[in-house]
Tab-separated table of C-alpha atoms in Angstrom:
chain	number	residue	atom	x	y	z
A	249	MET	CA	0.000	0.000	0.000
A	250	ASP	CA	1.510	3.319	-1.015
A	251	PHE	CA	1.695	6.409	1.188
A	252	ILE	CA	-1.125	8.159	-0.695
A	253	LYS	CA	-3.549	5.332	0.135
A	254	LEU	CA	-2.341	5.330	3.734
A	255	VAL	CA	-2.961	9.079	3.956
A	256	ASP	CA	-6.469	8.525	2.543
A	257	ARG	CA	-7.075	5.917	5.224
A	258	ALA	CA	-5.707	8.113	8.013
A	259	GLU	CA	-7.719	11.112	6.828
A	260	VAL	CA	-10.948	9.127	7.131
A	261	ILE	CA	-10.037	8.049	10.664
A	262	CYS	CA	-8.802	11.309	12.169
A	263	ASN	CA	-9.603	14.049	9.600
A	264	ALA	CA	-6.170	15.731	9.856
A	265	ASP	CA	-4.172	17.769	7.335
A	266	ARG	CA	-2.909	15.555	4.485
A	267	GLY	CA	0.545	17.115	4.408
A	268	LEU	CA	0.927	16.519	8.130
A	269	LEU	CA	-0.252	12.926	7.775
A	270	PHE	CA	2.330	12.231	5.064
A	271	ASN	CA	5.149	13.351	7.359
A	272	LEU	CA	3.713	11.492	10.342
A	273	LEU	CA	3.452	8.272	8.328
A	274	TYR	CA	7.153	8.565	7.496
A	275	ASP	CA	7.816	9.008	11.215
A	276	ALA	CA	5.589	6.034	11.996
A	277	GLU	CA	7.547	3.727	9.690
A	278	GLU	CA	10.815	4.806	11.285
A	279	GLU	CA	9.373	4.337	14.790
A	280	LEU	CA	8.030	0.875	13.979
A	281	ALA	CA	11.400	-0.199	12.552
A	282	ARG	CA	13.121	1.067	15.712
A	283	GLU	CA	10.747	-0.794	18.001
A	284	CYS	CA	10.535	-4.052	16.030
A	285	ASN	CA	12.730	-6.096	13.718
A	286	VAL	CA	10.546	-5.780	10.624
A	287	LEU	CA	12.850	-4.218	8.024
A	288	GLU	CA	15.661	-6.337	6.615
A	289	GLY	CA	18.618	-5.032	4.661
A	290	VAL	CA	21.068	-7.008	2.523
A	291	ILE	CA	24.470	-5.817	1.297
A	292	GLU	CA	26.595	-7.907	-1.068
A	293	PHE	CA	29.965	-6.873	-2.431
A	294	GLN	CA	33.528	-7.974	-3.078
A	295	MET	CA	36.405	-6.300	-1.289
A	296	TYR	CA	39.958	-5.907	-2.504
A	297	ASN	CA	43.114	-4.676	-0.839
A	298	ALA	CA	46.738	-4.825	-1.943
A	299	ASN	CA	47.750	-5.822	1.586
A	300	ALA	CA	45.595	-8.963	1.587
A	301	GLY	CA	42.374	-7.672	2.982
A	302	GLN	CA	40.455	-4.863	4.622
A	303	GLU	CA	38.920	-6.134	7.867
A	304	ASN	CA	36.736	-3.148	8.846
A	305	ILE	CA	33.439	-2.344	7.132
A	306	TYR	CA	31.349	0.736	7.925
A	307	LEU	CA	27.673	-0.219	8.065
A	308	PRO	CA	24.859	2.042	6.791
A	309	GLY	CA	24.285	4.882	9.241
A	310	HIS	CA	27.886	5.085	10.478
A	311	THR	CA	28.904	8.700	11.179
A	312	LEU	CA	31.897	8.417	8.833
A	313	GLY	CA	29.682	7.389	5.950
A	314	ASN	CA	29.908	4.311	3.768
A	315	LEU	CA	33.142	2.461	3.172
A	316	GLU	CA	34.097	2.668	-0.510
A	317	GLU	CA	37.843	2.229	-0.409
A	318	GLY	CA	38.577	-1.481	-0.531
A	319	VAL	CA	35.314	-2.344	-2.276
A	320	ALA	CA	35.400	-3.685	-5.810
A	321	GLY	CA	33.319	-1.221	-7.802
A	322	GLU	CA	31.024	1.484	-6.449
A	323	LEU	CA	28.843	0.660	-3.449
A	324	ASP	CA	26.099	3.202	-2.749
A	325	LEU	CA	24.427	2.435	0.572
A	326	SER	CA	22.407	5.650	0.795
A	327	SER	CA	19.155	3.826	0.033
A	328	HIS	CA	19.875	0.901	2.362
A	329	PRO	CA	18.274	0.790	5.814
A	330	ILE	CA	20.381	2.181	8.654
A	331	TYR	CA	21.983	-0.703	10.536
A	332	LYS	CA	20.275	-1.766	13.789
A	333	LYS	CA	20.892	-5.472	14.440
A	334	MET	CA	22.837	-8.162	12.615
A	335	ILE	CA	21.128	-11.262	11.244
A	336	SER	CA	24.038	-12.970	9.485
A	337	VAL	CA	27.427	-12.378	7.884
A	338	HIS	CA	28.737	-14.605	5.091
A	339	VAL	CA	32.215	-14.493	3.569
A	340	ASP	CA	32.713	-16.479	0.363
A	341	GLY	CA	29.522	-18.396	1.151
A	342	HIS	CA	30.496	-19.361	4.711
A	343	GLU	CA	28.499	-17.991	7.644
A	344	LEU	CA	30.600	-16.359	10.360
A	345	GLU	CA	30.002	-16.553	14.094
A	346	CYS	CA	29.792	-13.476	16.296
A	347	GLU	CA	32.690	-13.046	18.727
A	348	PHE	CA	34.327	-10.381	20.894
A	349	GLU	CA	37.141	-8.610	19.096
A	350	ASN	CA	39.499	-9.356	22.010
A	351	ASN	CA	39.234	-13.030	21.080
A	352	PHE	CA	40.451	-12.488	17.496
A	353	ARG	CA	43.826	-14.193	17.052
A	354	ARG	CA	46.763	-11.887	16.291
A	355	ASP	CA	50.465	-12.310	15.532
A	356	ASN	CA	53.395	-10.993	17.556
A	357	ASN	CA	52.943	-7.566	15.953
A	358	ASN	CA	49.304	-7.446	17.082
A	359	GLN	CA	48.135	-7.819	13.485
A	360	LEU	CA	45.280	-10.039	12.375
A	361	TYR	CA	46.295	-13.208	10.587
A	362	LYS	CA	45.684	-13.544	6.872
A	363	GLY	CA	43.115	-16.079	5.773
A	364	THR	CA	39.392	-16.755	5.572
A	365	PRO	CA	37.474	-15.034	8.399
A	366	THR	CA	35.670	-17.314	10.841
A	367	HIS	CA	34.179	-14.679	13.162
A	368	TYR	CA	32.978	-11.091	13.185
A	369	CYS	CA	32.119	-8.426	15.727
A	370	ILE	CA	30.162	-5.157	15.616
A	371	GLU	CA	31.448	-2.011	17.322
A	372	ASN	CA	29.979	1.471	16.773
A	373	ASN	CA	28.315	0.379	13.519
A	374	ILE	CA	31.605	-1.041	12.231
A	375	LEU	CA	31.742	-4.671	11.153
A	376	LYS	CA	35.136	-6.203	11.945
A	377	LEU	CA	36.344	-9.528	10.554
A	378	SER	CA	38.631	-11.933	12.380
A	379	HIS	CA	41.110	-12.384	9.499
A	380	LYS	CA	42.472	-10.430	6.558
A	381	ALA	CA	41.086	-12.195	3.522
A	382	LYS	CA	42.165	-11.618	-0.055
A	383	ASN	CA	39.322	-10.384	-2.280
A	384	PRO	CA	36.519	-11.812	-0.126
A	385	TYR	CA	32.907	-11.786	-1.297
A	386	ILE	CA	30.795	-10.539	1.598
A	387	ARG	CA	27.069	-10.806	2.221
A	388	ILE	CA	25.582	-8.947	5.181
A	389	LYS	CA	21.967	-9.385	6.275
A	390	TYR	CA	20.621	-7.194	9.054
A	391	TYR	CA	17.627	-5.477	10.617
A	392	GLY	CA	17.504	-1.771	9.958
A	393	ILE	CA	15.681	1.538	10.025
A	394	PRO	CA	14.631	3.282	6.790
A	395	GLN	CA	16.766	6.228	5.753
A	396	ALA	CA	15.210	6.855	2.339
A	397	PHE	CA	11.478	7.077	1.652
A	398	ASP	CA	9.850	6.078	-1.635
A	399	ASN	CA	6.239	5.971	-2.813
A	400	GLU	CA	5.437	3.232	-0.328
A	401	PRO	CA	6.831	2.057	3.018
A	402	SER	CA	9.926	-0.149	2.993
A	403	ILE	CA	8.547	-2.423	5.710
A	404	PRO	CA	6.477	-5.505	4.718
A	405	LEU	CA	2.940	-4.852	3.473
A	406	ILE	CA	1.360	-6.647	6.428
A	407	TYR	CA	2.430	-3.778	8.724
A	408	HIS	CA	1.420	-0.819	6.537
A	409	LYS	CA	-2.020	-0.236	8.063
A	410	ASP	CA	-0.535	-0.100	11.571
A	411	LEU	CA	1.301	3.094	10.624
A	412	VAL	CA	-1.978	4.962	10.326
A	413	TYR	CA	-2.691	4.824	14.077
A	414	TYR	CA	0.645	6.336	15.043
A	415	ALA	CA	0.040	9.162	12.563
A	416	CYS	CA	-3.486	9.752	13.898
A	417	TYR	CA	-2.226	9.683	17.488
A	418	ILE	CA	0.282	12.488	16.892
A	419	ALA	CA	-2.095	14.448	14.629
A	420	THR	CA	-4.887	14.580	17.238
A	421	LEU	CA	-2.788	14.829	20.403
A	422	LYS	CA	-3.334	18.573	20.894
A	423	LYS	CA	-6.904	18.699	19.575
A	424	ASP	CA	-8.390	15.754	21.479
A	425	ALA	CA	-6.131	14.018	23.995
A	426	ASN	CA	-8.675	11.314	24.831
A	427	LEU	CA	-9.154	10.386	21.183
A	428	ALA	CA	-5.383	10.450	20.676
A	429	GLN	CA	-4.952	7.967	23.515
A	430	SER	CA	-7.347	5.555	21.812
A	431	TYR	CA	-5.166	5.649	18.685
A	432	LEU	CA	-2.071	5.169	20.832
A	433	ALA	CA	-3.614	2.100	22.463
A	434	ILE	CA	-4.208	0.522	19.027
A	435	TRP	CA	-0.627	1.366	17.998
A	436	ASN	CA	0.845	-0.127	21.187
A	437	GLU	CA	-1.180	-3.304	20.743
A	438	ALA	CA	0.114	-3.616	17.175
A	439	ILE	CA	3.694	-3.232	18.448
A	440	ARG	CA	3.071	-5.908	21.092
A	441	LYS	CA	1.746	-8.395	18.528
A	442	ILE	CA	4.607	-7.726	16.123
A	443	LYS	CA	7.192	-8.279	18.864
A	444	THR	CA	5.507	-11.572	19.788
A	445	GLN	CA	5.655	-12.702	16.155
A	446	GLU	CA	9.246	-11.494	15.986
A	447	GLY	CA	10.214	-13.673	18.951
A	448	ASP	CA	8.524	-16.710	17.404
A	449	ARG	CA	10.318	-16.093	14.099
A	450	GLU	CA	13.738	-15.839	15.732
A	451	MET	CA	13.082	-19.030	17.713
A	452	VAL	CA	12.278	-20.889	14.473
A	453	ASN	CA	15.474	-19.558	12.878
A	454	LYS	CA	17.552	-20.758	15.846
A	455	VAL	CA	16.009	-24.241	15.630
A	456	ARG	CA	16.848	-24.352	11.912
A	457	GLU	CA	20.451	-23.412	12.684
A	458	VAL	CA	20.726	-26.242	15.227
A	459	ILE	CA	19.230	-28.753	12.779
């Protein structure tokens, strides 16, 4: 459902200014993605480095911007969701395990060993690999927050209608606090249900990993 149809729906419910509702629906999508793991992002690229590997990767939303040096070809992450939580990291088709950086093995010069990474860690929106690999192909899957808005929400269609109640809550807060609270209650219940589904989904994924 595109934003125009969502504005139409919200306007029927709370009769607020259309321009305001557009902006509030954008805010609602961002808020929902912050509260729940509903928006997935995927980044795939090949890295190169003359010194046998670049082990640090800036994730979308990092204050220093996107890492382009060391990436084969141009990698524009401006339309990708801002990083929030990692789902999986694959290097050359192999899934890495999460580990503390202090446990990465280093040589006598405190340098990472060369080879295929086996682990990764996340620190300040920087993905760090356990080894310096030569020309690795990297696939990163993560939960994120939208940073670019299109004609329709980035989150799955099943959650689009929930955005309307957040927009109506904010739009009516000053005009009718009691009515606004009724919209907020619907929004909070939607968040609760989504988080319950989210927990069930992650449990299924863990069982699959064990199997």
